[in-house]
mmCIF file of C-alpha atoms in Angstrom:
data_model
loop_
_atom_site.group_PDB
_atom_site.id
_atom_site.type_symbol
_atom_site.label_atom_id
_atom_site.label_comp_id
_atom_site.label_asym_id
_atom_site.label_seq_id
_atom_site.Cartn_x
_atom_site.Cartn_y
_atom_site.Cartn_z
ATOM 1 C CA UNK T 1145 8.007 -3.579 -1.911
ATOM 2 C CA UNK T 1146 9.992 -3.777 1.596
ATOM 3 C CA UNK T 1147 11.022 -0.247 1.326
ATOM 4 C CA UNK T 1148 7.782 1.114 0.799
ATOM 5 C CA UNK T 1149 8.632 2.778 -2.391
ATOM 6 C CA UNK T 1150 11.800 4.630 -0.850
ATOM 7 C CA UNK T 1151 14.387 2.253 -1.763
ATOM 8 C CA UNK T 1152 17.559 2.170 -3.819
ATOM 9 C CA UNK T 1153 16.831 2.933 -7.771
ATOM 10 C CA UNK T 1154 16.432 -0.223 -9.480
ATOM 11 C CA UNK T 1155 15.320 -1.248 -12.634
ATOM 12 C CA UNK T 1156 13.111 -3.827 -11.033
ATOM 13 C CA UNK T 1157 11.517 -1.912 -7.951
ATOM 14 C CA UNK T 1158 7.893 -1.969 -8.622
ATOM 15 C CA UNK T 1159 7.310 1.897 -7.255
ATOM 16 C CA UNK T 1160 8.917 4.518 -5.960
ATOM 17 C CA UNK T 1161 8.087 7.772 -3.603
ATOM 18 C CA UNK T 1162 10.987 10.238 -3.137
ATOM 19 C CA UNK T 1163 8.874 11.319 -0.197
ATOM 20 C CA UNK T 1164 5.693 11.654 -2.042
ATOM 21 C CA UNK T 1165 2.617 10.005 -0.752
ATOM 22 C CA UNK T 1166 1.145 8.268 -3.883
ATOM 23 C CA UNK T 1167 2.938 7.655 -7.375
ATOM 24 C CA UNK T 1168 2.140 10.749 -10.009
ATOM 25 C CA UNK T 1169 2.950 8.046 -13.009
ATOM 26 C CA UNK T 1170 2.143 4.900 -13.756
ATOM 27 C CA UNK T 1171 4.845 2.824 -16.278
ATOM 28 C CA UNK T 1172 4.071 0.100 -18.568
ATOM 29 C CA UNK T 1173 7.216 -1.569 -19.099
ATOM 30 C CA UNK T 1174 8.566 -5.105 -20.274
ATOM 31 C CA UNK T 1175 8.598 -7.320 -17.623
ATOM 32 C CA UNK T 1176 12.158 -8.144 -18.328
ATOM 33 C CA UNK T 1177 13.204 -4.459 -17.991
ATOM 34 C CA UNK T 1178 15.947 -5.061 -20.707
ATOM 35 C CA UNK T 1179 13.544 -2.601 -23.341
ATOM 36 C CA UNK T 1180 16.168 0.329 -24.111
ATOM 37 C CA UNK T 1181 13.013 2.563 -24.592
ATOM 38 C CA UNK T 1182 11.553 1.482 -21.180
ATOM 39 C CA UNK T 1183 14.717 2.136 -19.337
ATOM 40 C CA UNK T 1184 15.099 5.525 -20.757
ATOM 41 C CA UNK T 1185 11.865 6.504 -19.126
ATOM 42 C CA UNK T 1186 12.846 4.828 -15.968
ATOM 43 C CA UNK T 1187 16.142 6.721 -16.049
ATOM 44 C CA UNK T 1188 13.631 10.165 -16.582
ATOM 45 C CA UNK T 1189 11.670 9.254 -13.550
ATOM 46 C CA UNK T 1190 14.958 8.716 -11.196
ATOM 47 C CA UNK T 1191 17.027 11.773 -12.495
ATOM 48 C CA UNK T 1192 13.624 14.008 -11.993
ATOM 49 C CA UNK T 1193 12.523 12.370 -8.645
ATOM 50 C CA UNK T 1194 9.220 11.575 -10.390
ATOM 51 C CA UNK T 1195 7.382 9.262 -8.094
ATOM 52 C CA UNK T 1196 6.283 6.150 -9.566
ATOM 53 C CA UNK T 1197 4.954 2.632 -9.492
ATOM 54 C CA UNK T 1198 5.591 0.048 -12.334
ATOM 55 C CA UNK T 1199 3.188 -2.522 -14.200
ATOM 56 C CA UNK T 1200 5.051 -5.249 -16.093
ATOM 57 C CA UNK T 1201 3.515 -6.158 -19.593
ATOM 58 C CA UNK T 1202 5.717 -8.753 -21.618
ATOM 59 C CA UNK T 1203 6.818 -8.123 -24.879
ATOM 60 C CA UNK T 1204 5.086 -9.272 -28.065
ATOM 61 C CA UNK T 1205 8.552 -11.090 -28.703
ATOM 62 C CA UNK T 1206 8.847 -13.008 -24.835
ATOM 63 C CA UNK T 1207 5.569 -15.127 -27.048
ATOM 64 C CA UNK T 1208 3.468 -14.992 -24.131
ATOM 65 C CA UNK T 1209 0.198 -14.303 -25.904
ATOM 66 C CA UNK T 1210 -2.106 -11.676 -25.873
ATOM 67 C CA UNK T 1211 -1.649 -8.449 -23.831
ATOM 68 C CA UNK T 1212 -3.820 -7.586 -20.254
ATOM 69 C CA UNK T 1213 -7.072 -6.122 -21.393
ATOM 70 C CA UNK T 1214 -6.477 -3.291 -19.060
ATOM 71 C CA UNK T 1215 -3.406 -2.453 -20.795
ATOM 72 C CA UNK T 1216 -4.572 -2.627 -24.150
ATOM 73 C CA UNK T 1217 -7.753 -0.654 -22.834
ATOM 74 C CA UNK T 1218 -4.992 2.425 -22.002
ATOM 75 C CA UNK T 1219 -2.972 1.610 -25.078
ATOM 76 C CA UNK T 1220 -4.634 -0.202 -27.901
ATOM 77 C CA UNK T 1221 -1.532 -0.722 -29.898
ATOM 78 C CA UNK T 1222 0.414 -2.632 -27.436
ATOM 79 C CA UNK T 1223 3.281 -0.606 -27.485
ATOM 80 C CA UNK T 1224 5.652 0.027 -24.942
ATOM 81 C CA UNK T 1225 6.751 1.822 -23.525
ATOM 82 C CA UNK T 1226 3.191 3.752 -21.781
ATOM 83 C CA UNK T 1227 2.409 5.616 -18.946
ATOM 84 C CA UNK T 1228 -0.237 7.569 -17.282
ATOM 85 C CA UNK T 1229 1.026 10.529 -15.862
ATOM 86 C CA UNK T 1230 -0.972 12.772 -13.964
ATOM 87 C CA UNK T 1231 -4.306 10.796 -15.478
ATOM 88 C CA UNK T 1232 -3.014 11.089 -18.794
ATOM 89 C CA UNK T 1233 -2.099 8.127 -21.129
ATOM 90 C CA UNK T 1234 1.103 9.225 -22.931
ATOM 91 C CA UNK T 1235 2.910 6.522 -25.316
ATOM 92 C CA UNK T 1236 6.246 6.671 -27.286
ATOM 93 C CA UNK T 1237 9.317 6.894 -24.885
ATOM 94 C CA UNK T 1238 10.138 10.430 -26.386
ATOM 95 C CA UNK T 1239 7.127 12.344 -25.149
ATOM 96 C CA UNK T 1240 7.035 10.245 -21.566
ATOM 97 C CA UNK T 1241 10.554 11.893 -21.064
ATOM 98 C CA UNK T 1242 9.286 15.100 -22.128
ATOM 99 C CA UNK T 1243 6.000 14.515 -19.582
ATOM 100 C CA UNK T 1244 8.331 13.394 -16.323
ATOM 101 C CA UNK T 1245 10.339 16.809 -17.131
ATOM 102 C CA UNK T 1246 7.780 18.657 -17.507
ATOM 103 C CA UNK T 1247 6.402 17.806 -13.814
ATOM 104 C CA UNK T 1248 9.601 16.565 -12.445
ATOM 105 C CA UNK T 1249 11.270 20.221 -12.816
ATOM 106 C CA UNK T 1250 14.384 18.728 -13.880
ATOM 107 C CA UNK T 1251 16.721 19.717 -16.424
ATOM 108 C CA UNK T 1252 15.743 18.594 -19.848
ATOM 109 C CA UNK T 1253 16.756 14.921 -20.882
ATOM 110 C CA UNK T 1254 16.498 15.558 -24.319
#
């Protein structure tokens, strides 16, 4: 992106840095970003300064036909929200919030 990760919060910046060199989590959202679940964990990773980059996997309802293989390799159900956070695959909004506070040293969002 043109700010190199250190932009404005958006709901469709592709990464963000807060300073950091390299992203520490990795979301799988819907490519839409209108997923209430998704945006809860993108609302984790801005209030906790979590740096981040963002991979866009559409929706089983958007109809666009099977899933990336190298998303369904990380999460074999298809679900989303996902995310790899510190090398770890965690799925289910709920415990991604709980993983972002837990290295973002935030107060809890939950």
């Amino acid at each position: 992106d043109p700010a190199g990760g250190r932009g404005t919060p958006s709901a469709h910046a592709d990464r963000r840095l807060f300073g950091a060199d390299a992203p520490r989590v990795t979301l799988y959202r819907d490519s839409a970003s209108w997923c209430p679940y998704c945006q809860k964990v993108w609302i984790a990773l801005e209030e906790n300064s979590v740096p981040y980059e963002v991979v866009r996997v559409d929706m089983r309802c958007y109809g666009a036909g099977p899933k990336p293989a190298d998303f369904l390799a990380r999460q074999p159900d298809g679900n989303l929200p996902c995310a790899v956070v510190d090398g770890v695959v965690v799925g289910g909004s709920d415990d991604i919030v709980d993983a972002v506070g837990a290295i973002g040293g935030g107060p809890p969002l939950r």
